[in-house]
Coordinates of C-alpha atoms in Angstrom, one line a residue:
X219 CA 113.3 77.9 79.6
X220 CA 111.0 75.9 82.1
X221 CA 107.2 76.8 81.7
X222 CA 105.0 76.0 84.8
X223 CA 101.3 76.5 84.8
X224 CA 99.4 76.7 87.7
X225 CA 95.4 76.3 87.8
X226 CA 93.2 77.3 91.1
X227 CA 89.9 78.4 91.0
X228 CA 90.6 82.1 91.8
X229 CA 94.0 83.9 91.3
X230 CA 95.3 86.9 93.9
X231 CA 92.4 86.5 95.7
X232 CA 91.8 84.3 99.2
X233 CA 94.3 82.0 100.6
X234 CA 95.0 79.6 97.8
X235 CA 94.9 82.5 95.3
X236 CA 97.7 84.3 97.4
X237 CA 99.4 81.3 97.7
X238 CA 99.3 80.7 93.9
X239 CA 101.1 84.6 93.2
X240 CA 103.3 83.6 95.9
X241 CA 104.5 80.6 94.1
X242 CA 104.4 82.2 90.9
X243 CA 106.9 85.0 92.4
X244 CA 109.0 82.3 92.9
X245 CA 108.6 80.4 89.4
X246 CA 109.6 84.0 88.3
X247 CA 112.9 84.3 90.2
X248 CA 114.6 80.9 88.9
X249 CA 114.1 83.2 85.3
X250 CA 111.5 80.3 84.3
X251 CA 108.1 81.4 82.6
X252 CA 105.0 81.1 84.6
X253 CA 101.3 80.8 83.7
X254 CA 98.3 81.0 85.7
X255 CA 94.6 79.8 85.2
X256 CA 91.5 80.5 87.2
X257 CA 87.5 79.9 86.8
X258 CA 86.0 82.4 89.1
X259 CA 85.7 86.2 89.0
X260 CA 87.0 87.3 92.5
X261 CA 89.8 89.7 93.4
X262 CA 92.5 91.1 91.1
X263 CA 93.4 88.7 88.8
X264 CA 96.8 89.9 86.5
X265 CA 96.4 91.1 82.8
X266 CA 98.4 88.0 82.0
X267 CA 96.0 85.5 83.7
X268 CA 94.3 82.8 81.6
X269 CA 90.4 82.7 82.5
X270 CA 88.7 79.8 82.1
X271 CA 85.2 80.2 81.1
X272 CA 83.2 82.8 82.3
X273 CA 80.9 83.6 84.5
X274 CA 77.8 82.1 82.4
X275 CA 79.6 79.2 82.4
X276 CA 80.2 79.2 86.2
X277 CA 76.5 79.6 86.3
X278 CA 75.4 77.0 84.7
X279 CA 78.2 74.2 86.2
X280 CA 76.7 75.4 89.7
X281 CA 73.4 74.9 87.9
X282 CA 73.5 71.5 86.6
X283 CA 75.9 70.1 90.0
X284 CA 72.8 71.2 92.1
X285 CA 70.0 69.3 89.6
X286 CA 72.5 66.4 89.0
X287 CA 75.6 66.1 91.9
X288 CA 78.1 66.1 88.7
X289 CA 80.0 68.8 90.2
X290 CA 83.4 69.2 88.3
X291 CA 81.9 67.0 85.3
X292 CA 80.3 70.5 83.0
X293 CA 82.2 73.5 82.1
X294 CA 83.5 71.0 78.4
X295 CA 83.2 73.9 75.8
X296 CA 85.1 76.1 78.6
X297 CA 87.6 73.3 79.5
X298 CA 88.2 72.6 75.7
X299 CA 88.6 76.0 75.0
X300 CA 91.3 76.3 77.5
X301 CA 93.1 72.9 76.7
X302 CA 93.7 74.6 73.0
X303 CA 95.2 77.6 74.9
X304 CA 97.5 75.1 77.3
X305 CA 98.7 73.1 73.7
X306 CA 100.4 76.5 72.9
X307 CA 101.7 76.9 76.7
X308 CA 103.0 73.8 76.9
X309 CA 104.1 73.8 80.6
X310 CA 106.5 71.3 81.8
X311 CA 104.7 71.0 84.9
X312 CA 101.3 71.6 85.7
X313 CA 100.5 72.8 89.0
X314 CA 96.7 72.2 90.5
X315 CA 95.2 73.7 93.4
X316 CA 91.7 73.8 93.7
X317 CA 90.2 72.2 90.9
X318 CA 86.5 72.3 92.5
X319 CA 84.0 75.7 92.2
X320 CA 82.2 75.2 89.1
X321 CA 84.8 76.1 86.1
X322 CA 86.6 73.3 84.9
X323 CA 85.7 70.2 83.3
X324 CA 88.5 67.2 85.0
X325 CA 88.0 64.3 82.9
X326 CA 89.0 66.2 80.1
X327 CA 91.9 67.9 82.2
X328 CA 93.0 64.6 83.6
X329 CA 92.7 63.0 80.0
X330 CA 94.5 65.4 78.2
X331 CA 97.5 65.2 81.2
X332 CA 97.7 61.7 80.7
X333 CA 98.1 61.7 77.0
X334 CA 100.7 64.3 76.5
X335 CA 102.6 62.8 79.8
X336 CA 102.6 66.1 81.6
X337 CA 104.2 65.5 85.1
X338 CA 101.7 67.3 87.7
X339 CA 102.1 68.7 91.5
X340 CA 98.7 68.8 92.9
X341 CA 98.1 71.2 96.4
X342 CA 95.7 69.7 98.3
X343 CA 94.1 72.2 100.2
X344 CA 90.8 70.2 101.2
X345 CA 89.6 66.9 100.9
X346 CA 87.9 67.2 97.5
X347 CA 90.0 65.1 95.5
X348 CA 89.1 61.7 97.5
X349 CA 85.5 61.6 98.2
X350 CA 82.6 61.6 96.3
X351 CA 81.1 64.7 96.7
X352 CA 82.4 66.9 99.9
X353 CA 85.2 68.9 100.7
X354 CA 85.5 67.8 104.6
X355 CA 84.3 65.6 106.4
X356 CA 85.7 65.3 109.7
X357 CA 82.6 67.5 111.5
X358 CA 80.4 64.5 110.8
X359 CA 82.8 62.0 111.3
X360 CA 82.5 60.3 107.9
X361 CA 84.7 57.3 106.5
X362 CA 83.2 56.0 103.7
X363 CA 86.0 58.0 101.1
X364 CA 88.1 55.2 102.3
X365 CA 86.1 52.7 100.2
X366 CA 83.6 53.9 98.7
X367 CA 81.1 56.4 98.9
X368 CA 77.5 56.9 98.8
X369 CA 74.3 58.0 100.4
X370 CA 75.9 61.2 101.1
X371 CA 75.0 62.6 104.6
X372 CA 76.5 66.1 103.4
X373 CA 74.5 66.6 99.6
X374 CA 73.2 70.5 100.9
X375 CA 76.6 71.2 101.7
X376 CA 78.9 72.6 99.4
X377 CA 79.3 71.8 96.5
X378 CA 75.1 71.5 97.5
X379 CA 73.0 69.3 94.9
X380 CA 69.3 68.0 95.2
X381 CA 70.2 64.6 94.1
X382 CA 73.4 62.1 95.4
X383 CA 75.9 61.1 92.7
X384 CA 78.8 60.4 95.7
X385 CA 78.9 56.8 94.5
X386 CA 79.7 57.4 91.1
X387 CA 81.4 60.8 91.1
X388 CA 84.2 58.5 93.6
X389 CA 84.7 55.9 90.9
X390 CA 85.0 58.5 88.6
X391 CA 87.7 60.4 90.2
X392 CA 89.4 57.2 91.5
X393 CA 90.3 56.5 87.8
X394 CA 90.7 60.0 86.5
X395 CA 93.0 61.1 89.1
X396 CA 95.6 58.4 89.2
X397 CA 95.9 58.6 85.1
X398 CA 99.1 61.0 85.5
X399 CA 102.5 58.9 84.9
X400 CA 103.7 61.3 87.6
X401 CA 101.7 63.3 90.1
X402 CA 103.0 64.3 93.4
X403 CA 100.4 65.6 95.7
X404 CA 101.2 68.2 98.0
X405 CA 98.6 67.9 101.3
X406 CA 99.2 71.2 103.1
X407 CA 99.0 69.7 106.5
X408 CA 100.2 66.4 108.4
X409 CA 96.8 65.4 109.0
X410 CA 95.7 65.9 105.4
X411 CA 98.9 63.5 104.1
X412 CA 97.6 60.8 106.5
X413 CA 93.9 61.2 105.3
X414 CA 95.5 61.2 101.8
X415 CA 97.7 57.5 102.4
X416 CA 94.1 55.6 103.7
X417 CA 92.7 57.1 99.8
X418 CA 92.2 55.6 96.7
X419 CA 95.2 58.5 95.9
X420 CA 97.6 56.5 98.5
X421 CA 100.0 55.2 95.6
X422 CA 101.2 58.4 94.8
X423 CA 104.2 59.9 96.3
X424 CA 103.1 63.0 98.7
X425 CA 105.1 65.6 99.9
X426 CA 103.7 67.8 103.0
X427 CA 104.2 71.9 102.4
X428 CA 102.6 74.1 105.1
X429 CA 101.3 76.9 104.4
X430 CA 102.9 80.1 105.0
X431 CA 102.6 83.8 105.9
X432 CA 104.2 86.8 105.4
X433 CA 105.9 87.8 108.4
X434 CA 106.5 91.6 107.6
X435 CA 103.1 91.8 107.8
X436 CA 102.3 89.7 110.5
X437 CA 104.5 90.8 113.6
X438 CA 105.0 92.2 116.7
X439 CA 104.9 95.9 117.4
X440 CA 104.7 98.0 120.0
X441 CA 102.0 100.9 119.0
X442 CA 98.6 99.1 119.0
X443 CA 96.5 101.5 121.4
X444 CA 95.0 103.5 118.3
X445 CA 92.9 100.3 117.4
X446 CA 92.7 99.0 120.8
X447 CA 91.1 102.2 121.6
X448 CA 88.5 102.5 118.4
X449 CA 87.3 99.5 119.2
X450 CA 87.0 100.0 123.4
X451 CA 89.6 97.6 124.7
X452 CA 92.7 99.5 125.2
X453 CA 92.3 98.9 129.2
X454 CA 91.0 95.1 129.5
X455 CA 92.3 91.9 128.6
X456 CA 90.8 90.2 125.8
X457 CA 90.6 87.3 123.8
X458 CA 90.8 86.8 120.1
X459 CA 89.1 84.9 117.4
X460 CA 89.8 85.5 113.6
X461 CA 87.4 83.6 110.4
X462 CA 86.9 84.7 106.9
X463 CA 83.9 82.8 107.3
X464 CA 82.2 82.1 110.5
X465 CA 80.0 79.3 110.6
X466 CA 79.2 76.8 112.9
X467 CA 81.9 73.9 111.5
X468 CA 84.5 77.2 112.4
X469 CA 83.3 76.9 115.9
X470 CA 80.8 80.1 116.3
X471 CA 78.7 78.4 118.5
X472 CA 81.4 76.9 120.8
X473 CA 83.0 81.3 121.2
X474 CA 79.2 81.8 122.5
X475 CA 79.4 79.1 125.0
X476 CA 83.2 80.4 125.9
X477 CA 81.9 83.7 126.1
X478 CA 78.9 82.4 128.5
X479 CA 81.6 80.9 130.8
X480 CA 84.5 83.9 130.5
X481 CA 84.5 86.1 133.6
X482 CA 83.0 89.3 133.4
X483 CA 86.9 90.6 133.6
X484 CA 88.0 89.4 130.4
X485 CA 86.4 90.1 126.4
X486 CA 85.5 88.2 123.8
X487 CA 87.0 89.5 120.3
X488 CA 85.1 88.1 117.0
X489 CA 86.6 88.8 113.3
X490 CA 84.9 88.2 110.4
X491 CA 81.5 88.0 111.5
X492 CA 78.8 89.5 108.8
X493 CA 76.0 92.0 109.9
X494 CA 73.6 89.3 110.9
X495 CA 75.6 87.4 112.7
X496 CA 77.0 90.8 114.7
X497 CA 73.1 91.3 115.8
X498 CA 72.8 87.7 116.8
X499 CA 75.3 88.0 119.7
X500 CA 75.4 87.4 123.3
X501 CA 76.5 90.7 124.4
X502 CA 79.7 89.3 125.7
X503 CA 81.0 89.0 122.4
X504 CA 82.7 92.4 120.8
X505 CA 81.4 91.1 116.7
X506 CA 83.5 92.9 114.0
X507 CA 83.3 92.2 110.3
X508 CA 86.1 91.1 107.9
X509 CA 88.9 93.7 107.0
X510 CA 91.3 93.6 104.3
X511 CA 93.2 96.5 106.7
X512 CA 96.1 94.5 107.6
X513 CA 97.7 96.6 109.9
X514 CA 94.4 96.9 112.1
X515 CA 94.2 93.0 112.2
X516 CA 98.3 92.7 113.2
X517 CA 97.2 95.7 116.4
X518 CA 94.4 93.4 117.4
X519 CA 96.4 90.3 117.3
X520 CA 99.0 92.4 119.1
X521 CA 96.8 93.3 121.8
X522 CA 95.4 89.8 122.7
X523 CA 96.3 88.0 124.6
X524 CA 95.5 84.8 123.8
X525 CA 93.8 83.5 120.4
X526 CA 91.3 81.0 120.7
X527 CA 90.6 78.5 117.5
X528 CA 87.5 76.5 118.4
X529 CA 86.9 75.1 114.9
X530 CA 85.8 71.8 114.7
X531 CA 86.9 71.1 110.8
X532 CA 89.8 72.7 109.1
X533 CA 92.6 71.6 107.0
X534 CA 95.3 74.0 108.6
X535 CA 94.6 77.5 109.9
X536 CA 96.2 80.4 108.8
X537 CA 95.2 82.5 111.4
X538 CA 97.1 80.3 113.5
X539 CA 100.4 81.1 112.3
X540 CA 99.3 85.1 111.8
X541 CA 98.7 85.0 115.6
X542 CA 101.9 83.2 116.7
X543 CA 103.5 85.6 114.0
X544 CA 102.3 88.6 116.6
X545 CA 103.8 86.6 119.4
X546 CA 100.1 85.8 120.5
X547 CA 99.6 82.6 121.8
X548 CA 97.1 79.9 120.5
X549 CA 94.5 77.6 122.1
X550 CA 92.9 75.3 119.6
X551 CA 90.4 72.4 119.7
X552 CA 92.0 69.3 118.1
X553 CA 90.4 69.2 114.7
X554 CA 91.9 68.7 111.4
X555 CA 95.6 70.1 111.1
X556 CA 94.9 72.8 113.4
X557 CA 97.2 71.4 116.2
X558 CA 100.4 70.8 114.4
X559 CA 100.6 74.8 113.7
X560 CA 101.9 75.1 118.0
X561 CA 103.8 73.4 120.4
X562 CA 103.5 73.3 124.1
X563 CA 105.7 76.4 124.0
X564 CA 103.5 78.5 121.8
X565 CA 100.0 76.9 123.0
X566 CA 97.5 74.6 123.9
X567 CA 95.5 71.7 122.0
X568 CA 92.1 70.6 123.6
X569 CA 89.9 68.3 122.6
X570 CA 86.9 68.9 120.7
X571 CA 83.9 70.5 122.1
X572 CA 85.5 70.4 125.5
X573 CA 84.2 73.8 126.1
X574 CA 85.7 73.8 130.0
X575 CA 89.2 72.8 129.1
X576 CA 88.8 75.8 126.6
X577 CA 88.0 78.4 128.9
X578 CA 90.7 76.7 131.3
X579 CA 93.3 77.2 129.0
X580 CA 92.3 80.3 127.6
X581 CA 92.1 82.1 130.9
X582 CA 95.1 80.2 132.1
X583 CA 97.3 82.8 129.1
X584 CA 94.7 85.3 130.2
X585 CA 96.3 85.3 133.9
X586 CA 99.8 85.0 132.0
X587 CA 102.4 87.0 132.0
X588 CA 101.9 87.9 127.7
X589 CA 105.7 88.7 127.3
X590 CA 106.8 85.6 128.4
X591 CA 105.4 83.6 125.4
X592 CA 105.9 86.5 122.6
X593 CA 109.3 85.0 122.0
X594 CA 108.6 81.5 121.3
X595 CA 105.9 82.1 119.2
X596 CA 107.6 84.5 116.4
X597 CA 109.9 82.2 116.9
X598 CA 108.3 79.5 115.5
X599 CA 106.3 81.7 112.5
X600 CA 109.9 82.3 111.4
X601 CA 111.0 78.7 111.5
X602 CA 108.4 77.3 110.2
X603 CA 105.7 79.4 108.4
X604 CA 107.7 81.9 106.1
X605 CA 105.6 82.1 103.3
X606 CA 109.0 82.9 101.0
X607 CA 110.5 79.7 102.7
X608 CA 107.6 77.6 101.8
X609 CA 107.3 78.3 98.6
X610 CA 110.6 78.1 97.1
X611 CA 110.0 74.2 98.8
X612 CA 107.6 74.2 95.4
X613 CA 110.5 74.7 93.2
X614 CA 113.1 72.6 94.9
X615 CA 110.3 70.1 93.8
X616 CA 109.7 71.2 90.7
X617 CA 113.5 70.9 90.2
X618 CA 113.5 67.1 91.3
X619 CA 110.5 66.5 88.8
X620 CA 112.9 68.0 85.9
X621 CA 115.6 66.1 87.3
X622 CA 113.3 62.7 87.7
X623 CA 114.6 62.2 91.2
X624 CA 111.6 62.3 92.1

């Protein structure tokens, strides 16, 4: 029986610990065993779970990063522990997602996959793996991952430190990450596989796998006007903007300038926002906060129409796909892999910071005629963004690494 172990820095919890248990589903179904590690205490994890560390030990990784920009290199006694644990596993693949958040220790990971000739598919969810310190780096326009990099313009940004290691920490993961015989990296996004080919991780094959959604969640109904109504907007049209996190790389700042332009007809709808952020609006801007109440986030997306995705960095949008999903359609700046989730059917791409040609196309959809795009776009979430789709593209690869076809 194939054993596949999967290790992500949360599990059933967020995006990539969703995607994980979606995968794992999966792994599950073929009738192979399926093991999953995590390093952060968030969410539900499963009884059967492996935790790596603990919370101390998170503490003090976050702890030494900040005093010494070593992010990724503490967390040995943890990492050791759990290497012991994986020797009685023994996967036959190992699956990393994100491998960055203070819990794991990955020349030691990296080492031990190398010596026992473990073949490894590796999501890339961020840009992490290839730079010497930041997860993105598009918002500043930064280029030096391609060579080499140093003098960090991004050390307070996550993962924040007071001193800059960047030069070394990208030597360190140049060699470390291309000890596997075979790893096939999985960017979730066009643009992050082209990013991924200019990297010192350009030798390795890569295989792009979109992320996915579940579409009988996220879909059209008819009988929205409960939620519409609760939150006054059940007799104007509005636009709508969805974040887990709202900050100004998600493009908070660009929805107030939209919102400053938008005629006095139409209203700016804001998920996700936190308290303080809600008090800091213009008052054109209806702020709510982040729900885990799916079914009132499907009504809203129902009952916009038009979702707006001014972010300036991102590697590829869910909330994208959960809009088009509701047969909303989507304007977007063109950042990141944000574009390639529409098409001129489904909505528009504008260029960055172009705050005009937002509110042009946003009220263009605004004076539409909703119905007549609500086709197009489920249309396209069930083509291309079935979560159950997607993942069972994991094992078809996971097949060819058994197979060595790949």
């Amino acid at each position: 029986m194939k054993r596949v172990l999967q290790i992500n820095g949360v599990s059933n919890f967020g995006s990539t610990g969703k995607i994980v248990k979606g995968i794992e589903k999966e792994i599950l179904n073929e009738g192979w065993e399926s093991f999953v590690a995590y390093g952060r205490d968030a969410g539900k994890p499963d009884t059967t779970d492996i935790r790596i560390g603990s919370k101390p030990d998170n503490i003090l990784h976050a702890l030494f990063s900040r005093l010494t920009d070593k992010h990724g290199l503490y967390s040995k006694k943890a990492t050791a522990d759990f290497l012991k644990k994986m020797d009685k596993i023994q996967p036959d693949i190992i699956h990393l997602h994100n491998i960055h958040g203070y819990y794991i220790n990955y020349e030691l990971l990296f080492t031990y996959i190398q010596q026992r000739k473990i073949p490894v598919v590796w999501t890339l969810h961020d840009c992490w793996s290839f730079t010497g310190h930041c997860v993105h780096f598009e918002y500043i326009n930064c280029n030096k991952w391609e060579n080499e990099c140093g003098s960090c313009a991004q050390i307070s940004n996550y993962p924040k430190s007071y001193v800059d290691n960047s030069k070394n920490n990208f030597f360190i993961k140049k060699t470390m990450f291309n000890l596997p015989e075979k790893l096939i990296l999985v960017p979730v996004s066009e643009w992050l596989s082209g990013l991924v080919k200019r990297s010192f991780l350009k030798n390795n094959t890569d295989v792009v796998i979109h992320n996915g959604i579940d579409l009988n969640k996220f879909k059209i109904i008819n009988n929205f006007e409960d939620t519409l109504k609760k939150y006054g907007l059940q007799e104007c049209k509005y636009v709508l903007a969805v974040a887990s996190v709202w900050d100004f790389r998600k493009g908070l700042n660009e929805l107030s300038k939209l919102a400053g332009l938008l005629s006095e007809d139409y209203k700016l709808v804001v998920v996700g926002l936190t308290k303080e952020q809600i008090e800091k609006l213009p008052q054109k801007i209806i702020g709510l906060q982040r729900t885990d109440n799916v079914e009132e986030l499907v009504a809203l997306y129902n009952g916009a129409h038009v979702f707006v995705n001014p972010t300036l960095e991102d590697t590829f949008p869910t909330t994208n796909l959960e809009a088009m999903a509701c047969g909303t359609p989507v304007v977007t700046y063109r950042s990141g892999g944000s574009p390639e989730s529409i098409d001129d059917k489904t909505g528009e791409v504008v260029e960055k910071n172009d705050v005009d040609s937002l509110l042009k196309a946003t009220e263009r959809y605004l004076k539409s005629n909703k119905n007549s795009f609500k086709t197009d776009c489920r249309s396209r979430a069930e083509k291309l963004f079935d979560q159950n789709i997607n993942f069972k593209q994991y094992i078809n690869l996971y097949k060819q690494l058994f197979e060595s076809t790949i």
